[in-house]
Amino acid sequence: MAGIYIHIPFCKQACYYCDFHFSTSLKKKEALLLAIKKELILRKNEFGNETIKTIYFGGGTPSILNLEELQAIFDVIYENYTVVNNAEITLEANPDDLTTEKIIELSQLPINRLSIGIQSFFEDDLKFMNRAHTAKESKKCLQLALQYFDNITIDLIYGVPNMSNEKWLENLKTAFEFGVPHISSYALTVEEKTALAAFIKKGKVTPVDENLALEHFNMLVAETEKQGFVQYEISNFGKPAYFSKHNTSYWLGEKYLGIGPSAHSFNGKERAWNVSNNAKYIKSLSVNTLPITIEELSKNNCFNEYIMTGLRTIWGVSFTRIEKEFGLNLLNDFKENIKPFIKNNLLEIKSDPTLGKVLVTTKKGKFLADGIASDLFII
């Protein structure tokens, strides 16, 4: 089975830290939505007879779309793809969009999971990030959304300059009090060509403190564990039965179609991505041409990607899979390369009843997982 990701590249305003592809102008919205529907039709046979088990509307801000616009996309999907009955269908939403009327409308669509970009329950943090919503709207939308949706995840950002440990704990406490079953939480990262990067360079903003981020991360892990959440991926914490099926499919190397400008796709052997330009995307699809670049993955690429994703999850890296897909020699080299990390209590080997021996990060190693993985890459 496979998934579909749909990128809606529109936002009301630009968050200072964001480097995703989006536009704050809605002038091309109608033409772009037409192009998205065209791409869905043109690519309907790409994965053969595979059924669709997850659909994910990301962005940008998909909650900017109205009921009719979303329904039109669903119509095209269900007319051209075989979607399983219990498909997980997620829509990313911002609190300022989630009025009572909007939430009721969304509940009438096939959407059964909301991903709400809270980021913080404190007004000063939201202003620092240039978020479009207020702290009051964050709490109000959650009260409303939980009346209509059982499966809700919220985003929270930690490591924000001037965010004390007490404020971070209060953010977590507020999330727990609402009873949301899933939290995605990320350290504030300074990406090139963002407003945040420019502010730090000019001395207008305090640089991000990695030690503060580590403190917040350790608090996040400890507090979510107390509340019965499972850290099934470095940045994702879910109650049992509430793990994100769509994102999990990425980490487990399953196939997915990426629809819309800048969206990425994966078919098991090739990775592909659409042009990150709304005008070029629309123009290309107006003449039935896919605005896509395809890269065939080498053996080394596949190995490195498996190590990167595997070490971020509770499922880890399977020795049996490495031997089967990449050969015994590579497995033996890998076993030698991981010894220093095991010695330093950053990695450990566990036995899985299905997978056999698997390599996972320890509590100490979790925050450093990406760096550890890159050290184990084949160049």
Tab-separated table of C-alpha atoms in Angstrom:
chain	number	residue	atom	x	y	z
A	1	MET	CA	0.000	0.000	0.000
A	2	ALA	CA	1.041	3.589	-0.536
A	3	GLY	CA	0.310	7.133	0.627
A	4	ILE	CA	-0.463	10.460	-1.004
A	5	TYR	CA	1.009	13.745	0.226
A	6	ILE	CA	-0.552	16.966	-1.111
A	7	HIS	CA	1.365	20.213	-0.678
A	8	ILE	CA	-0.800	23.330	-0.369
A	9	PRO	CA	1.716	26.189	-0.758
A	10	PHE	CA	-0.199	29.103	0.765
A	11	CYS	CA	0.097	30.883	4.123
A	12	LYS	CA	-1.412	34.049	5.587
A	13	GLN	CA	2.021	35.227	6.682
A	14	ALA	CA	5.583	33.918	6.841
A	15	CYS	CA	6.854	32.402	10.084
A	16	TYR	CA	10.363	33.692	10.722
A	17	TYR	CA	11.892	30.200	11.044
A	18	CYS	CA	10.190	28.497	8.087
A	19	ASP	CA	12.021	27.456	4.909
A	20	PHE	CA	9.209	25.378	3.359
A	21	HIS	CA	7.879	26.349	-0.058
A	22	PHE	CA	4.876	28.663	0.276
A	23	SER	CA	3.388	31.962	-0.910
A	24	THR	CA	1.477	34.592	1.049
A	25	SER	CA	-0.309	35.658	-2.151
A	26	LEU	CA	-3.492	33.753	-3.016
A	27	LYS	CA	-3.732	35.146	-6.552
A	28	LYS	CA	-2.776	31.834	-8.145
A	29	LYS	CA	-4.771	29.646	-5.738
A	30	GLU	CA	-7.505	28.633	-8.200
A	31	ALA	CA	-5.025	27.804	-10.974
A	32	LEU	CA	-2.777	25.905	-8.588
A	33	LEU	CA	-5.606	23.772	-7.227
A	34	LEU	CA	-6.566	22.952	-10.807
A	35	ALA	CA	-2.951	21.901	-11.437
A	36	ILE	CA	-2.925	19.706	-8.315
A	37	LYS	CA	-6.019	17.884	-9.550
A	38	LYS	CA	-4.410	17.505	-12.978
A	39	GLU	CA	-1.255	16.012	-11.426
A	40	LEU	CA	-3.331	13.541	-9.414
A	41	ILE	CA	-4.975	12.334	-12.618
A	42	LEU	CA	-1.739	12.159	-14.629
A	43	ARG	CA	-0.009	10.077	-11.948
A	44	LYS	CA	-2.866	7.701	-11.086
A	45	ASN	CA	-1.119	4.651	-12.592
A	46	GLU	CA	2.326	5.389	-11.199
A	47	PHE	CA	2.133	2.754	-8.452
A	48	GLY	CA	0.110	0.243	-10.452
A	49	ASN	CA	-2.686	-1.374	-8.483
A	50	GLU	CA	-1.425	-0.305	-5.058
A	51	THR	CA	-4.130	0.879	-2.683
A	52	ILE	CA	-3.867	4.161	-0.783
A	53	LYS	CA	-3.795	3.833	3.007
A	54	THR	CA	-2.924	7.414	3.983
A	55	ILE	CA	-3.614	10.891	2.599
A	56	TYR	CA	-1.862	13.904	4.067
A	57	PHE	CA	-2.534	17.585	3.312
A	58	GLY	CA	0.589	19.557	4.233
A	59	GLY	CA	2.035	22.920	3.388
A	60	GLY	CA	1.932	25.785	3.717
A	61	THR	CA	-1.413	25.970	5.409
A	62	PRO	CA	-3.994	23.540	3.981
A	63	SER	CA	-6.664	24.878	6.359
A	64	ILE	CA	-6.678	28.001	4.185
A	65	LEU	CA	-8.786	25.995	1.688
A	66	ASN	CA	-12.565	26.048	1.972
A	67	LEU	CA	-14.941	23.102	2.058
A	68	GLU	CA	-15.610	23.098	-1.691
A	69	GLU	CA	-11.911	23.285	-2.603
A	70	LEU	CA	-11.008	20.368	-0.345
A	71	GLN	CA	-13.987	18.315	-1.491
A	72	ALA	CA	-12.977	18.819	-5.136
A	73	ILE	CA	-9.537	17.336	-4.397
A	74	PHE	CA	-11.104	14.376	-2.570
A	75	ASP	CA	-13.408	13.793	-5.543
A	76	VAL	CA	-10.420	13.474	-7.872
A	77	ILE	CA	-8.573	11.161	-5.469
A	78	TYR	CA	-11.504	8.805	-4.959
A	79	GLU	CA	-12.316	8.755	-8.692
A	80	ASN	CA	-8.758	7.843	-9.703
A	81	TYR	CA	-7.300	5.853	-6.782
A	82	THR	CA	-8.395	2.920	-4.651
A	83	VAL	CA	-8.466	4.195	-1.073
A	84	VAL	CA	-8.836	1.707	1.793
A	85	ASN	CA	-11.894	2.067	4.012
A	86	ASN	CA	-9.954	2.914	7.163
A	87	ALA	CA	-7.459	5.289	5.508
A	88	GLU	CA	-5.789	7.830	7.785
A	89	ILE	CA	-6.519	11.259	6.286
A	90	THR	CA	-4.691	14.179	7.887
A	91	LEU	CA	-5.049	17.914	7.381
A	92	GLU	CA	-2.528	20.385	8.768
A	93	ALA	CA	-4.286	23.410	10.230
A	94	ASN	CA	-3.488	26.670	11.958
A	95	PRO	CA	-5.461	27.704	15.061
A	96	ASP	CA	-6.660	30.981	13.523
A	97	ASP	CA	-8.437	29.033	10.759
A	98	LEU	CA	-10.194	26.627	13.112
A	99	THR	CA	-13.423	28.437	13.892
A	100	THR	CA	-16.445	26.411	15.006
A	101	GLU	CA	-17.866	26.609	11.495
A	102	LYS	CA	-14.575	25.500	9.916
A	103	ILE	CA	-14.142	22.546	12.277
A	104	ILE	CA	-17.690	21.345	11.580
A	105	GLU	CA	-17.047	21.628	7.822
A	106	LEU	CA	-13.811	19.645	8.093
A	107	SER	CA	-15.595	16.936	10.091
A	108	GLN	CA	-17.999	16.488	7.175
A	109	LEU	CA	-15.124	15.637	4.812
A	110	PRO	CA	-13.191	12.317	4.751
A	111	ILE	CA	-10.584	13.979	7.039
A	112	ASN	CA	-10.217	12.011	10.286
A	113	ARG	CA	-7.021	13.491	11.739
A	114	LEU	CA	-6.009	17.098	12.398
A	115	SER	CA	-2.424	18.298	12.771
A	116	ILE	CA	-2.624	21.680	14.494
A	117	GLY	CA	0.344	24.062	14.443
A	118	ILE	CA	0.189	25.337	18.020
A	119	GLN	CA	4.004	25.802	18.439
A	120	SER	CA	3.527	27.501	21.848
A	121	PHE	CA	0.769	28.494	24.241
A	122	PHE	CA	2.609	31.730	25.109
A	123	GLU	CA	1.931	35.005	23.300
A	124	ASP	CA	5.542	36.243	23.351
A	125	ASP	CA	6.790	33.034	21.731
A	126	LEU	CA	4.178	33.285	18.968
A	127	LYS	CA	5.148	36.893	18.254
A	128	PHE	CA	8.832	35.902	18.208
A	129	MET	CA	8.019	33.261	15.554
A	130	ASN	CA	5.646	35.612	13.670
A	131	ARG	CA	2.801	33.125	13.919
A	132	ALA	CA	-0.591	34.233	12.569
A	133	HIS	CA	-2.533	33.051	15.629
A	134	THR	CA	-2.715	34.029	19.281
A	135	ALA	CA	-2.320	31.945	22.429
A	136	LYS	CA	-6.035	32.409	23.101
A	137	GLU	CA	-6.876	31.026	19.654
A	138	SER	CA	-4.614	28.014	20.326
A	139	LYS	CA	-6.634	26.990	23.378
A	140	LYS	CA	-10.017	27.806	21.907
A	141	CYS	CA	-9.430	25.806	18.706
A	142	LEU	CA	-8.321	22.755	20.698
A	143	GLN	CA	-11.448	22.877	22.855
A	144	LEU	CA	-13.562	22.957	19.690
A	145	ALA	CA	-11.569	20.476	17.603
A	146	LEU	CA	-11.607	17.794	20.298
A	147	GLN	CA	-15.414	17.816	20.189
A	148	TYR	CA	-15.382	16.704	16.542
A	149	PHE	CA	-12.064	14.870	16.082
A	150	ASP	CA	-10.657	12.084	18.229
A	151	ASN	CA	-7.322	11.876	16.402
A	152	ILE	CA	-5.477	15.172	16.874
A	153	THR	CA	-1.783	15.964	16.929
A	154	ILE	CA	-0.238	19.305	17.824
A	155	ASP	CA	3.144	20.803	16.955
A	156	LEU	CA	5.274	22.366	19.695
A	157	ILE	CA	8.657	24.063	19.275
A	158	TYR	CA	11.338	24.035	21.987
A	159	GLY	CA	14.763	25.636	22.330
A	160	VAL	CA	13.297	29.064	21.589
A	161	PRO	CA	15.520	31.914	22.884
A	162	ASN	CA	14.231	33.236	26.218
A	163	MET	CA	11.954	30.211	26.686
A	164	SER	CA	12.673	29.140	30.240
A	165	ASN	CA	12.396	25.557	31.427
A	166	GLU	CA	9.313	26.604	33.389
A	167	LYS	CA	7.616	27.943	30.255
A	168	TRP	CA	8.445	24.780	28.332
A	169	LEU	CA	6.996	22.619	31.108
A	170	GLU	CA	3.871	24.781	31.100
A	171	ASN	CA	3.501	24.247	27.337
A	172	LEU	CA	3.634	20.494	27.869
A	173	LYS	CA	1.276	20.634	30.847
A	174	THR	CA	-1.281	22.560	28.787
A	175	ALA	CA	-1.108	19.989	25.992
A	176	PHE	CA	-1.588	17.157	28.485
A	177	GLU	CA	-4.569	18.885	30.108
A	178	PHE	CA	-6.344	19.086	26.753
A	179	GLY	CA	-5.824	15.342	26.332
A	180	VAL	CA	-4.371	15.399	22.828
A	181	PRO	CA	-3.183	11.862	21.926
A	182	HIS	CA	-0.176	12.880	19.818
A	183	ILE	CA	2.522	15.558	19.969
A	184	SER	CA	5.127	16.380	17.327
A	185	SER	CA	7.875	18.493	18.864
A	186	TYR	CA	10.947	20.007	17.236
A	187	ALA	CA	13.911	22.115	18.306
A	188	LEU	CA	13.930	25.586	16.791
A	189	THR	CA	16.342	25.326	13.869
A	190	VAL	CA	17.955	28.228	12.053
A	191	GLU	CA	17.619	27.598	8.319
A	192	GLU	CA	19.486	29.611	5.702
A	193	LYS	CA	17.593	32.378	3.904
A	194	THR	CA	14.968	32.687	6.632
A	195	ALA	CA	14.109	35.857	8.535
A	196	LEU	CA	15.331	34.217	11.754
A	197	ALA	CA	18.780	33.608	10.242
A	198	ALA	CA	18.951	37.260	9.164
A	199	PHE	CA	17.878	38.515	12.607
A	200	ILE	CA	20.565	36.437	14.337
A	201	LYS	CA	23.223	37.568	11.869
A	202	LYS	CA	22.327	41.213	12.527
A	203	GLY	CA	22.351	40.673	16.284
A	204	LYS	CA	18.649	41.399	16.676
A	205	VAL	CA	17.916	37.955	18.087
A	206	THR	CA	19.832	35.771	20.538
A	207	PRO	CA	21.386	32.756	18.759
A	208	VAL	CA	19.788	29.394	19.360
A	209	ASP	CA	21.344	27.612	22.360
A	210	GLU	CA	21.885	23.895	21.736
A	211	ASN	CA	22.291	23.225	25.451
A	212	LEU	CA	18.890	24.785	26.127
A	213	ALA	CA	17.384	22.702	23.331
A	214	LEU	CA	18.887	19.548	24.847
A	215	GLU	CA	17.454	20.426	28.269
A	216	HIS	CA	14.013	20.956	26.738
A	217	PHE	CA	14.295	17.718	24.763
A	218	ASN	CA	15.124	15.698	27.878
A	219	MET	CA	12.189	17.292	29.697
A	220	LEU	CA	9.933	16.490	26.738
A	221	VAL	CA	10.952	12.821	26.756
A	222	ALA	CA	10.505	12.495	30.525
A	223	GLU	CA	7.165	14.303	30.763
A	224	THR	CA	5.522	12.566	27.797
A	225	GLU	CA	6.610	9.185	29.166
A	226	LYS	CA	4.895	9.998	32.486
A	227	GLN	CA	1.685	10.695	30.549
A	228	GLY	CA	1.741	7.376	28.670
A	229	PHE	CA	3.078	8.631	25.347
A	230	VAL	CA	5.456	6.480	23.288
A	231	GLN	CA	8.389	8.224	21.613
A	232	TYR	CA	8.146	6.167	18.455
A	233	GLU	CA	10.282	8.615	16.473
A	234	ILE	CA	12.750	11.217	17.742
A	235	SER	CA	10.278	14.102	17.367
A	236	ASN	CA	6.979	12.211	17.595
A	237	PHE	CA	5.152	11.116	20.716
A	238	GLY	CA	1.893	9.195	20.504
A	239	LYS	CA	-0.477	7.372	22.772
A	240	PRO	CA	-0.881	3.702	21.730
A	241	ALA	CA	-3.053	3.462	18.560
A	242	TYR	CA	-2.387	7.140	17.733
A	243	PHE	CA	0.950	6.929	15.919
A	244	SER	CA	0.933	8.786	12.582
A	245	LYS	CA	0.471	6.097	9.936
A	246	HIS	CA	1.469	8.476	7.142
A	247	ASN	CA	4.742	9.656	8.674
A	248	THR	CA	5.549	6.142	9.855
A	249	SER	CA	5.322	4.968	6.253
A	250	TYR	CA	8.110	7.445	5.360
A	251	TRP	CA	10.375	6.100	8.098
A	252	LEU	CA	9.698	2.483	7.143
A	253	GLY	CA	10.540	3.105	3.481
A	254	GLU	CA	7.062	2.647	2.009
A	255	LYS	CA	5.955	4.230	-1.274
A	256	TYR	CA	4.255	7.604	-1.493
A	257	LEU	CA	3.196	10.131	-4.110
A	258	GLY	CA	4.005	13.796	-3.518
A	259	ILE	CA	1.526	16.086	-5.248
A	260	GLY	CA	1.909	19.859	-5.572
A	261	PRO	CA	4.866	22.244	-5.928
A	262	SER	CA	8.002	21.122	-4.023
A	263	ALA	CA	6.386	17.798	-3.013
A	264	HIS	CA	8.617	14.698	-2.900
A	265	SER	CA	7.779	11.139	-3.993
A	266	PHE	CA	9.341	7.717	-3.439
A	267	ASN	CA	8.665	4.436	-5.280
A	268	GLY	CA	11.187	2.179	-3.561
A	269	LYS	CA	13.954	2.715	-6.116
A	270	GLU	CA	13.697	6.367	-7.100
A	271	ARG	CA	13.137	9.643	-5.303
A	272	ALA	CA	11.421	12.453	-7.162
A	273	TRP	CA	10.486	16.058	-6.432
A	274	ASN	CA	8.339	18.693	-8.072
A	275	VAL	CA	9.529	22.177	-8.971
A	276	SER	CA	9.405	24.600	-6.022
A	277	ASN	CA	7.758	27.391	-7.982
A	278	ASN	CA	4.006	27.895	-8.197
A	279	ALA	CA	3.996	29.604	-11.603
A	280	LYS	CA	6.246	26.970	-13.213
A	281	TYR	CA	4.213	24.175	-11.613
A	282	ILE	CA	0.954	25.585	-13.008
A	283	LYS	CA	2.414	26.259	-16.467
A	284	SER	CA	3.861	22.746	-16.794
A	285	LEU	CA	0.644	20.979	-15.843
A	286	SER	CA	-1.420	23.219	-18.105
A	287	VAL	CA	0.227	21.342	-20.989
A	288	ASN	CA	-0.008	17.943	-19.245
A	289	THR	CA	3.706	17.829	-18.378
A	290	LEU	CA	4.841	16.742	-14.936
A	291	PRO	CA	7.225	19.350	-13.413
A	292	ILE	CA	9.278	16.631	-11.771
A	293	THR	CA	12.935	15.680	-11.289
A	294	ILE	CA	13.739	12.004	-10.729
A	295	GLU	CA	16.811	10.569	-9.028
A	296	GLU	CA	17.595	6.859	-9.131
A	297	LEU	CA	18.893	5.877	-5.713
A	298	SER	CA	22.238	4.091	-5.542
A	299	LYS	CA	22.893	1.228	-3.152
A	300	ASN	CA	24.793	3.660	-0.929
A	301	ASN	CA	21.895	6.142	-0.986
A	302	CYS	CA	19.447	3.438	0.064
A	303	PHE	CA	21.707	2.226	2.864
A	304	ASN	CA	22.315	5.728	4.220
A	305	GLU	CA	18.625	6.553	4.133
A	306	TYR	CA	17.748	3.359	5.990
A	307	ILE	CA	20.297	4.119	8.714
A	308	MET	CA	19.055	7.710	9.053
A	309	THR	CA	15.370	6.807	9.338
A	310	GLY	CA	15.913	3.617	11.321
A	311	LEU	CA	17.915	5.247	14.094
A	312	ARG	CA	15.190	7.886	14.539
A	313	THR	CA	12.520	5.281	15.335
A	314	ILE	CA	11.734	2.663	17.970
A	315	TRP	CA	12.010	0.009	15.250
A	316	GLY	CA	15.707	0.693	14.768
A	317	VAL	CA	18.007	-0.790	12.130
A	318	SER	CA	17.639	-4.496	11.407
A	319	PHE	CA	20.847	-6.495	10.923
A	320	THR	CA	18.872	-9.086	8.950
A	321	ARG	CA	17.579	-6.446	6.553
A	322	ILE	CA	21.056	-4.999	6.023
A	323	GLU	CA	22.432	-8.445	5.146
A	324	LYS	CA	19.489	-9.243	2.856
A	325	GLU	CA	19.446	-5.923	0.973
A	326	PHE	CA	23.090	-4.837	1.117
A	327	GLY	CA	25.181	-7.960	1.696
A	328	LEU	CA	27.152	-9.664	4.454
A	329	ASN	CA	30.342	-7.661	3.877
A	330	LEU	CA	28.539	-4.374	4.434
A	331	LEU	CA	26.852	-5.781	7.544
A	332	ASN	CA	30.223	-6.816	8.976
A	333	ASP	CA	31.660	-3.348	8.288
A	334	PHE	CA	28.601	-1.808	9.903
A	335	LYS	CA	29.032	-3.921	13.028
A	336	GLU	CA	32.622	-2.658	13.350
A	337	ASN	CA	31.606	0.978	12.796
A	338	ILE	CA	28.953	0.959	15.521
A	339	LYS	CA	31.275	-0.319	18.281
A	340	PRO	CA	32.467	3.140	19.493
A	341	PHE	CA	28.859	4.363	19.722
A	342	ILE	CA	27.837	1.290	21.724
A	343	LYS	CA	30.839	1.762	24.018
A	344	ASN	CA	29.790	5.389	24.638
A	345	ASN	CA	26.208	4.316	25.396
A	346	LEU	CA	24.759	6.120	22.379
A	347	LEU	CA	23.590	2.968	20.577
A	348	GLU	CA	22.508	-0.468	21.779
A	349	ILE	CA	21.562	-3.803	20.208
A	350	LYS	CA	18.191	-5.304	21.075
A	351	SER	CA	16.354	-8.453	20.014
A	352	ASP	CA	13.063	-8.062	18.175
A	353	PRO	CA	10.774	-11.130	17.836
A	354	THR	CA	10.119	-10.314	14.178
A	355	LEU	CA	13.233	-8.475	12.997
A	356	GLY	CA	15.887	-10.292	15.034
A	357	LYS	CA	18.791	-8.126	16.171
A	358	VAL	CA	18.159	-4.408	15.764
A	359	LEU	CA	20.295	-1.366	16.488
A	360	VAL	CA	18.548	1.483	18.316
A	361	THR	CA	19.575	4.735	19.948
A	362	THR	CA	19.785	4.874	23.739
A	363	LYS	CA	18.155	7.669	25.747
A	364	LYS	CA	21.518	9.418	25.719
A	365	GLY	CA	21.866	8.966	21.949
A	366	LYS	CA	18.384	10.030	20.842
A	367	PHE	CA	19.081	13.770	20.640
A	368	LEU	CA	22.236	13.001	18.617
A	369	ALA	CA	20.617	10.434	16.282
A	370	ASP	CA	21.064	12.371	13.036
A	371	GLY	CA	24.738	13.048	13.716
A	372	ILE	CA	25.368	9.425	14.674
A	373	ALA	CA	23.642	8.231	11.502
A	374	SER	CA	25.748	10.515	9.301
A	375	ASP	CA	28.897	9.091	10.891
A	376	LEU	CA	27.737	5.612	9.803
A	377	PHE	CA	26.961	6.591	6.200
A	378	ILE	CA	28.703	5.023	3.238
A	379	ILE	CA	30.326	7.764	1.161
